[in-house]
Coordinates of C-alpha atoms in Angstrom, one line a residue:
M1 CA 92.2 116.5 130.3
T2 CA 94.4 113.6 129.3
Q3 CA 92.0 112.8 126.4
L4 CA 92.1 116.5 125.3
F5 CA 95.9 116.4 125.3
V6 CA 95.9 113.2 123.2
F7 CA 93.5 114.8 120.7
A8 CA 95.6 117.9 120.5
R9 CA 98.8 115.9 120.2
L10 CA 97.6 113.8 117.3
I11 CA 95.9 116.7 115.5
F12 CA 99.2 118.7 115.6
I13 CA 101.2 115.7 114.4
V14 CA 98.8 115.2 111.5
L15 CA 99.1 118.9 110.7
S16 CA 102.9 118.8 110.9
I17 CA 102.9 116.0 108.3
V18 CA 100.7 118.1 106.0
G19 CA 103.0 121.0 106.7
L20 CA 106.1 119.0 105.7
S21 CA 104.4 118.4 102.3
F22 CA 104.8 122.2 101.7
I23 CA 108.4 121.4 100.7
V24 CA 107.1 120.4 97.3
P25 CA 105.4 123.7 96.4
I26 CA 108.3 125.6 98.0
L27 CA 110.7 123.9 95.6
T28 CA 108.3 124.6 92.8
A29 CA 108.2 128.3 93.7
L30 CA 112.0 128.4 93.7
S31 CA 112.3 126.8 90.3
C32 CA 109.6 129.1 88.9
G33 CA 111.0 132.3 90.4
E34 CA 107.9 132.8 92.6
F35 CA 110.0 134.1 95.6
S36 CA 107.2 136.2 97.0
V37 CA 105.0 133.1 97.5
I38 CA 107.6 131.1 99.5
P39 CA 106.9 132.6 102.9
S40 CA 103.2 131.5 102.4
F41 CA 104.4 128.0 102.6
A42 CA 107.6 128.3 104.6
V43 CA 106.2 130.0 107.7
P44 CA 103.3 127.5 108.3
L45 CA 105.7 124.7 107.5
A46 CA 108.1 125.9 110.3
V47 CA 105.4 126.5 112.8
S48 CA 103.6 123.2 112.2
A49 CA 106.8 121.3 112.3
L50 CA 107.9 122.9 115.6
V51 CA 104.5 122.5 117.3
G52 CA 104.2 118.9 116.0
A53 CA 107.6 118.0 117.3
I54 CA 106.9 119.4 120.7
F55 CA 103.7 117.5 121.0
F56 CA 105.2 114.3 119.6
F57 CA 108.0 114.2 122.2
A58 CA 105.9 115.7 125.0
G59 CA 103.4 112.8 124.8
K60 CA 105.6 109.8 124.0
K61 CA 104.9 108.2 127.4
T62 CA 101.1 109.0 127.2
T63 CA 99.0 105.9 126.7
I64 CA 96.6 106.4 123.9
K65 CA 93.2 104.6 124.1
F66 CA 90.4 105.6 121.8
S67 CA 86.8 104.6 122.3
I68 CA 84.5 104.2 119.3
R69 CA 83.1 107.7 120.0
S70 CA 86.6 109.1 120.2
V71 CA 87.6 107.7 116.9
F72 CA 84.6 109.5 115.2
A73 CA 85.5 112.7 116.9
F74 CA 89.2 112.5 116.1
V75 CA 88.7 111.7 112.4
A76 CA 86.2 114.4 111.9
L77 CA 88.2 117.0 113.8
A78 CA 91.4 116.0 112.0
W79 CA 89.8 116.5 108.6
I80 CA 88.3 119.9 109.6
S81 CA 91.7 121.0 111.0
I82 CA 93.5 119.9 107.8
S83 CA 91.0 121.7 105.6
V84 CA 91.5 125.0 107.6
F85 CA 95.3 124.5 107.6
G86 CA 95.2 124.1 103.8
T87 CA 93.8 127.6 103.5
V88 CA 96.9 129.2 105.0
P89 CA 99.0 129.3 101.8
L90 CA 95.9 130.2 99.7
L91 CA 95.2 133.3 101.8
A92 CA 98.8 134.3 102.7
S93 CA 99.8 134.3 99.0
G94 CA 96.9 136.6 98.2
S95 CA 95.4 134.1 95.8
F96 CA 92.1 134.2 97.7
S97 CA 90.6 137.3 99.2
T98 CA 88.0 135.7 101.6
F99 CA 88.2 132.9 104.1
H100 CA 85.0 131.2 102.8
D101 CA 86.4 131.0 99.3
A102 CA 89.8 129.7 100.5
L103 CA 88.0 127.1 102.8
F104 CA 85.8 125.9 100.0
E105 CA 88.8 125.4 97.7
S106 CA 90.8 123.6 100.5
V107 CA 87.9 121.3 101.4
S108 CA 87.1 120.6 97.7
A109 CA 90.8 119.7 97.3
F110 CA 91.3 117.5 100.3
S111 CA 87.9 115.8 99.8
T112 CA 89.0 115.2 96.2
T113 CA 85.8 116.9 95.0
G114 CA 87.5 119.3 92.5
A115 CA 84.8 122.0 92.5
T116 CA 86.4 125.5 92.4
V117 CA 85.5 129.1 93.1
L118 CA 88.1 130.3 90.6
A119 CA 87.3 131.6 87.1
D120 CA 90.9 131.9 86.1
V121 CA 93.3 129.3 87.6
E122 CA 96.0 130.2 85.1
S123 CA 96.4 133.6 86.9
L124 CA 97.6 131.8 90.1
P125 CA 101.3 131.2 90.9
R126 CA 102.3 127.8 89.7
S127 CA 103.3 126.8 93.2
I128 CA 99.8 127.5 94.4
N129 CA 98.2 125.5 91.6
L130 CA 100.5 122.7 92.5
W131 CA 99.4 122.9 96.1
R132 CA 95.8 122.8 95.1
C133 CA 96.5 119.5 93.2
Q134 CA 98.7 118.1 95.9
M135 CA 95.9 118.5 98.4
H136 CA 93.9 116.1 96.2
W137 CA 96.7 113.6 96.4
L138 CA 97.0 113.8 100.2
G139 CA 93.3 113.5 100.7
G140 CA 92.8 110.7 98.1
M141 CA 94.4 107.9 100.0
G142 CA 93.8 109.6 103.4
I143 CA 95.8 111.8 105.7
I144 CA 95.2 109.5 108.7
A145 CA 96.3 106.5 106.7
L146 CA 99.5 108.4 105.9
T147 CA 100.0 109.2 109.5
V148 CA 99.5 105.6 110.6
A149 CA 101.9 104.4 107.8
L150 CA 104.6 106.9 108.9
L151 CA 104.2 106.8 112.7
P152 CA 103.0 103.3 113.7
L153 CA 104.6 103.8 117.1
L154 CA 101.9 106.4 118.0
G155 CA 100.1 103.5 119.7
V156 CA 96.7 104.5 118.4
G157 CA 94.0 101.9 117.5
S158 CA 95.0 102.4 113.8
F159 CA 92.5 99.9 112.4
Q160 CA 89.6 101.8 113.8
L161 CA 91.0 105.1 112.6
I162 CA 91.6 104.0 109.1
K163 CA 88.2 102.2 109.0
A164 CA 86.6 105.6 109.9
E165 CA 88.5 107.3 107.0
S166 CA 88.4 104.7 104.3
T167 CA 85.7 104.4 101.7
G168 CA 83.3 101.6 101.0
P169 CA 81.2 99.2 103.2
E170 CA 84.0 96.7 103.7
K171 CA 87.3 97.6 105.4
G172 CA 89.9 95.0 106.0
K173 CA 93.6 94.4 106.3
I174 CA 95.7 93.1 103.4
T175 CA 98.6 92.6 105.7
P176 CA 98.5 91.4 109.4
K177 CA 99.3 94.8 110.8
M178 CA 97.2 97.9 109.9
A179 CA 100.3 100.1 109.8
S180 CA 101.8 97.8 107.2
T181 CA 98.6 97.8 105.2
A182 CA 98.5 101.6 105.2
K183 CA 102.2 101.7 104.2
T184 CA 101.6 99.2 101.4
L185 CA 98.6 101.1 100.0
W186 CA 100.6 104.4 100.1
L187 CA 103.5 102.8 98.3
L188 CA 101.2 101.5 95.6
Y189 CA 99.7 105.0 95.4
F190 CA 103.1 106.6 95.2
G191 CA 104.2 104.2 92.5
F192 CA 101.1 105.0 90.3
T193 CA 101.8 108.7 90.8
V194 CA 105.4 108.4 89.7
A195 CA 104.3 106.4 86.6
H196 CA 101.6 108.9 85.7
F197 CA 104.1 111.8 86.2
V198 CA 106.7 110.1 83.9
A199 CA 104.0 109.4 81.3
L200 CA 102.9 113.0 81.1
L201 CA 106.5 114.1 80.8
I202 CA 106.9 111.8 77.8
C203 CA 103.6 113.4 76.4
G204 CA 105.3 116.8 76.4
L205 CA 104.0 118.5 79.6
D206 CA 106.6 120.3 81.7
A207 CA 107.5 119.0 85.2
T208 CA 105.2 121.2 87.2
D209 CA 102.1 120.5 85.1
S210 CA 103.0 116.7 85.0
L211 CA 103.3 116.6 88.8
S212 CA 100.1 118.7 89.3
Y213 CA 98.0 116.4 87.0
A214 CA 99.6 113.3 88.5
F215 CA 98.5 114.5 92.0
S216 CA 95.1 115.4 90.8
T217 CA 94.5 112.3 88.7
L218 CA 95.6 109.7 91.3
G219 CA 93.6 111.5 94.0
T220 CA 90.7 111.6 91.5
G221 CA 90.2 115.2 92.4
G222 CA 90.1 117.1 89.1
F223 CA 91.9 120.4 89.8
A224 CA 93.8 121.5 86.8
T225 CA 96.5 124.1 86.0
K226 CA 94.6 125.3 82.9
N227 CA 91.2 127.0 82.6
A228 CA 90.1 124.4 80.0
S229 CA 91.3 121.5 82.2
V230 CA 93.0 118.7 80.3
G231 CA 91.2 119.9 77.1
A232 CA 93.6 122.8 77.0
Y233 CA 96.4 120.6 75.6
N234 CA 94.2 119.2 72.8
S235 CA 96.5 116.1 73.0
L236 CA 95.2 112.6 72.3
A237 CA 98.3 111.2 74.1
V238 CA 97.6 113.2 77.3
E239 CA 93.9 112.3 77.3
I240 CA 94.7 108.5 76.9
V241 CA 97.2 108.7 79.7
C242 CA 94.8 110.5 82.0
T243 CA 91.9 108.2 81.1
V244 CA 94.0 105.1 81.9
F245 CA 95.2 106.4 85.3
M246 CA 91.7 107.8 86.2
F247 CA 90.3 104.3 85.6
L248 CA 93.1 102.7 87.6
A249 CA 92.6 105.1 90.5
G250 CA 88.9 104.1 90.6
V251 CA 89.8 100.4 91.3
N252 CA 90.1 99.1 94.8
F253 CA 93.9 99.4 95.6
S254 CA 93.8 96.2 97.6
L255 CA 93.4 94.4 94.2
Y256 CA 96.8 95.7 93.0
F257 CA 98.4 94.2 96.1
Y258 CA 96.8 90.9 95.2
V259 CA 98.2 91.2 91.7
I260 CA 101.7 91.9 93.0
T261 CA 101.6 89.0 95.4
G262 CA 100.3 86.6 92.8
K263 CA 96.8 86.2 94.3
F264 CA 95.0 86.5 90.9
D265 CA 92.0 84.5 92.0
E266 CA 91.1 87.3 94.5
V267 CA 91.0 89.7 91.5
K268 CA 89.2 87.4 89.1
K269 CA 86.3 86.7 91.5
N270 CA 85.9 90.3 92.7
S271 CA 82.2 91.2 92.1
E272 CA 82.8 94.9 92.3
L273 CA 85.6 94.9 89.7
K274 CA 83.4 93.1 87.2
A275 CA 80.6 95.6 87.7
Y276 CA 83.0 98.5 87.5
I277 CA 84.5 97.4 84.2
S278 CA 81.0 96.5 82.8
I279 CA 79.5 99.9 83.7
F280 CA 82.5 101.8 82.3
A281 CA 82.5 99.8 79.0
I282 CA 78.7 100.1 78.5
C283 CA 78.6 103.9 79.1
V284 CA 81.7 104.5 76.9
V285 CA 80.2 102.6 74.0
M286 CA 76.6 104.0 74.3
I287 CA 77.8 107.6 74.6
A288 CA 80.2 107.2 71.8
L289 CA 77.5 105.8 69.5
I290 CA 75.2 108.7 70.4
L291 CA 78.0 111.3 69.8
V292 CA 79.0 110.0 66.3
P293 CA 76.7 112.6 64.6
H294 CA 78.0 115.3 67.0
Y295 CA 81.7 114.7 66.3
G296 CA 81.5 113.2 62.8
S297 CA 83.3 109.9 63.4
F298 CA 83.2 107.1 65.9
A299 CA 86.9 107.4 66.7
K300 CA 86.5 111.1 67.8
A301 CA 83.3 110.3 69.7
F302 CA 85.0 107.4 71.5
R303 CA 87.9 109.7 72.4
Y304 CA 85.6 112.2 74.2
S305 CA 83.3 109.5 75.6
S306 CA 86.0 107.4 77.2
F307 CA 87.7 110.4 78.8
Q308 CA 84.5 111.9 80.2
V309 CA 83.1 108.6 81.4
A310 CA 86.3 107.9 83.3
S311 CA 86.3 111.4 84.7
V312 CA 82.7 111.4 86.0
M313 CA 82.6 107.7 87.1
T314 CA 85.8 108.0 89.1
T315 CA 84.6 111.4 90.4
T316 CA 87.8 113.1 89.1
G317 CA 86.0 115.8 87.3
Y318 CA 88.4 116.7 84.5
G319 CA 87.0 118.0 81.2
T320 CA 87.9 117.9 77.6
A321 CA 84.3 118.8 76.5
N322 CA 81.3 120.3 78.1
Y323 CA 78.9 117.4 78.3
T324 CA 75.9 119.7 78.8
S325 CA 76.3 120.6 75.1
W326 CA 75.9 116.9 74.1
P327 CA 72.7 115.4 72.9
P328 CA 70.2 114.6 75.8
A329 CA 70.7 110.8 75.4
A330 CA 74.5 111.2 76.0
Q331 CA 73.8 113.5 79.0
F332 CA 71.6 110.9 80.5
F333 CA 74.4 108.4 80.7
I334 CA 76.7 111.0 82.3
F335 CA 73.9 111.8 84.8
V336 CA 73.6 108.1 85.7
L337 CA 77.3 108.1 86.5
F338 CA 76.8 110.7 89.2
F339 CA 75.0 108.0 91.1
C340 CA 77.7 105.4 90.7
G341 CA 81.2 106.5 91.9
G342 CA 84.2 104.3 91.8
S343 CA 85.2 101.2 93.8
S344 CA 85.4 100.9 97.5
G345 CA 89.0 101.1 98.7
S346 CA 89.9 103.5 95.8
T347 CA 90.5 107.2 95.9
S348 CA 87.1 107.8 94.1
G349 CA 84.1 109.2 95.8
G350 CA 80.5 108.6 95.1
F351 CA 78.0 106.0 96.3
K352 CA 80.4 103.2 95.3
I353 CA 79.8 100.3 92.8
I354 CA 79.9 97.6 95.5
R355 CA 76.7 99.1 97.1
W356 CA 74.8 99.0 93.8
V357 CA 76.0 95.4 93.4
V358 CA 74.6 94.5 96.8
L359 CA 71.3 96.3 96.3
K360 CA 70.9 94.6 92.8
K361 CA 71.6 91.2 94.3
Q362 CA 69.2 91.7 97.1
A363 CA 66.4 93.0 94.8
W364 CA 66.9 89.9 92.7
N365 CA 66.6 87.7 95.8
E366 CA 63.4 89.5 96.8
M367 CA 61.8 88.7 93.4
L368 CA 62.9 85.1 93.7
R369 CA 61.4 84.9 97.2
M370 CA 58.1 86.1 95.8
I371 CA 58.2 83.2 93.3
H372 CA 59.5 80.7 95.8
P373 CA 58.2 81.8 99.3
H374 CA 59.9 78.9 101.1
G375 CA 63.3 79.3 99.4
V376 CA 66.5 80.5 101.1
F377 CA 68.3 83.2 99.2
T378 CA 71.5 84.9 100.2
V379 CA 73.7 87.7 98.7
S380 CA 76.9 86.3 97.2
L381 CA 79.9 88.6 96.8
N382 CA 83.3 87.5 95.6
Q383 CA 81.9 83.9 95.5
K384 CA 81.2 84.1 99.2
T385 CA 77.6 83.7 100.4
G386 CA 75.7 84.8 103.6
R387 CA 76.3 88.6 103.6
K388 CA 73.0 89.7 105.1
D389 CA 75.0 92.1 107.4
L390 CA 76.3 93.9 104.3
V391 CA 72.7 94.3 102.9
F392 CA 71.6 96.0 106.1
N393 CA 74.8 98.2 106.0
V394 CA 74.2 99.3 102.4
A395 CA 70.5 99.9 102.9
A396 CA 71.2 102.2 105.9
F397 CA 73.9 104.0 104.0
A398 CA 71.7 104.5 101.0
F399 CA 69.0 106.1 103.1
V400 CA 71.5 108.5 104.8
Y401 CA 73.3 109.3 101.5
F402 CA 70.2 110.3 99.6
A403 CA 68.7 112.0 102.6
L404 CA 71.7 114.3 102.7
V405 CA 71.5 114.8 98.9
F406 CA 67.9 115.9 99.1
L407 CA 68.6 118.1 102.1
T408 CA 71.5 119.7 100.3
T409 CA 69.2 120.1 97.2
M410 CA 66.6 122.0 99.3
I411 CA 69.3 124.3 100.8
G412 CA 70.6 125.0 97.3
T413 CA 67.1 126.0 96.1
F414 CA 66.8 128.3 99.1
C415 CA 70.0 130.0 97.9
N416 CA 68.5 130.7 94.5
L417 CA 69.8 127.8 92.5
D418 CA 67.4 126.3 90.1
L419 CA 66.1 122.8 91.0
F420 CA 68.2 120.7 88.5
T421 CA 71.4 122.7 89.2
S422 CA 70.8 122.3 92.9
F423 CA 70.1 118.5 92.7
T424 CA 73.1 117.7 90.5
A425 CA 75.3 120.0 92.6
S426 CA 74.2 118.0 95.7
L427 CA 75.1 114.7 94.0
S428 CA 78.4 116.3 93.0
M429 CA 79.3 117.6 96.5
V430 CA 78.2 114.6 98.5
G431 CA 79.7 112.3 95.9
N432 CA 82.8 114.4 95.6
V433 CA 82.4 114.5 91.8
G434 CA 83.2 118.2 91.1
P435 CA 81.2 119.5 88.1
A436 CA 77.4 119.3 87.8
F437 CA 74.7 120.4 85.4
G438 CA 73.0 123.7 84.8
A439 CA 74.6 126.7 86.3
L440 CA 77.4 124.5 87.7
N441 CA 78.3 122.7 84.5
P442 CA 82.0 121.9 83.7
S443 CA 82.6 125.3 82.1
A444 CA 81.3 127.2 85.2
N445 CA 82.6 127.7 88.7
C446 CA 81.2 128.0 92.3
G447 CA 82.4 131.6 92.8
F448 CA 79.0 133.1 92.5
L449 CA 77.4 131.0 95.3
C450 CA 76.5 132.7 98.5
P451 CA 78.9 132.3 101.5
F452 CA 76.3 130.2 103.5
L453 CA 75.9 127.7 100.6
K454 CA 79.7 127.4 100.3
Y455 CA 80.0 126.6 104.0
W456 CA 77.2 124.0 103.6
Y457 CA 78.9 122.5 100.6
C458 CA 82.1 122.2 102.7
F459 CA 80.1 120.1 105.2
A460 CA 78.6 118.0 102.4
M461 CA 82.0 117.4 100.8
I462 CA 83.8 116.3 104.0
A463 CA 80.7 114.2 105.0
G464 CA 80.9 112.5 101.6
R465 CA 84.6 111.9 101.8
L466 CA 84.2 110.3 105.3
E467 CA 81.3 108.2 104.2
L468 CA 78.7 110.4 106.0
Y469 CA 78.5 108.8 109.4
N470 CA 81.7 110.5 110.7
L471 CA 80.1 114.0 110.6
I472 CA 76.4 113.2 110.8
I473 CA 76.7 111.1 113.9
F474 CA 77.4 114.2 116.0
L475 CA 73.9 115.4 115.3
F476 CA 72.4 112.5 117.1
P477 CA 71.7 113.0 120.9
D478 CA 72.7 109.4 121.6
Y479 CA 76.3 110.2 120.7
W480 CA 76.5 112.7 123.5
K481 CA 75.0 110.4 126.1
K482 CA 77.3 108.5 128.4

């Protein structure tokens, strides 16, 4: 019973923090004259704040000790609860008529996937659109990381909790205390968001749209306030700003801390950053060259290429062009990016660049071993050798990742999606990318999918955001054995 109380207490505290963030869309509704929408945010804010306060003070003397199993259970339950809670304003405002559509939108938002069931986002109240983008922002850096940063006195094993929520195979502290690390990362995240917001204001967007896109971009989510996404503005300045901040959001945020503290060597020798920049540059140039006949000039081709590469590679999912109308060779490079993702420790989803770096180095070592059977070869990352443990970690993750992709593909075909649409949609949902190919291309939406497939995609999106194991582990009988 004590453990159940601890779980309930922490879940409600997390929900109360999410509830307090409703203040932003409430202020937006007031400024836009959307008074009928305010109760949709104000009521759940008041209820969550009250219940959260009760549980916070009621359990202050309770000792919190989480086992490894409890950590997995708590993080999974927290993300499911947050996703359900996020549907309340969507349903209460009348913006969504069914629970499965609202849940899909909420999960897509918090997991920073960016797939939507809406055909006309411009018909929504502006405060609701802002909330959709704000969910990206909250989910990008991590709700639990935010909770740990704000409430370090909870007494929870915060390192294990943040490890379970963070992305990438390596999780570490950039400061001695995990609460300080979480606070530092969130401050960096907030700083980038403010910078992006100001830059968009300078580009001519109003305050609500600027804040919405700042939330969506830094969270690498991709929800937009316009049906044509960023392309609706037809503004080179806006596209450049969004491209830059998408790229920055796809970088490991720990590297920014090293830059600020003067540890430039940590940045220079980072293997993942080098690969991230290389893949981005190669894809931008190759696609631009292919698109020259399509757009008539290299400058225009480079404009669309750089934006779309940044969007797909960082799993943001914005659009200024429908890449499925591009030549097949250009589509190929976009398709390859569905397998990449951003950096570990970033807000991006996907397989993560670091894992491909590890697999590439291990494959190279295996070929060397064939030539030199008695040689000793190890994987070197960031100029450090002897990372065999990381090779095993990445190999296991790769198996689980693509097994879930193939399972999700099969389920999609059972729900009447064609094979290519189903496969790319699976890569998109598990990798938290957003758009796909075929019937779910950037100009389409997920509204036509059957309710069962929407629920399954919700599972796939959360599993992808939590690096798979946090949800899939519950399917193993050994988890339930004492």
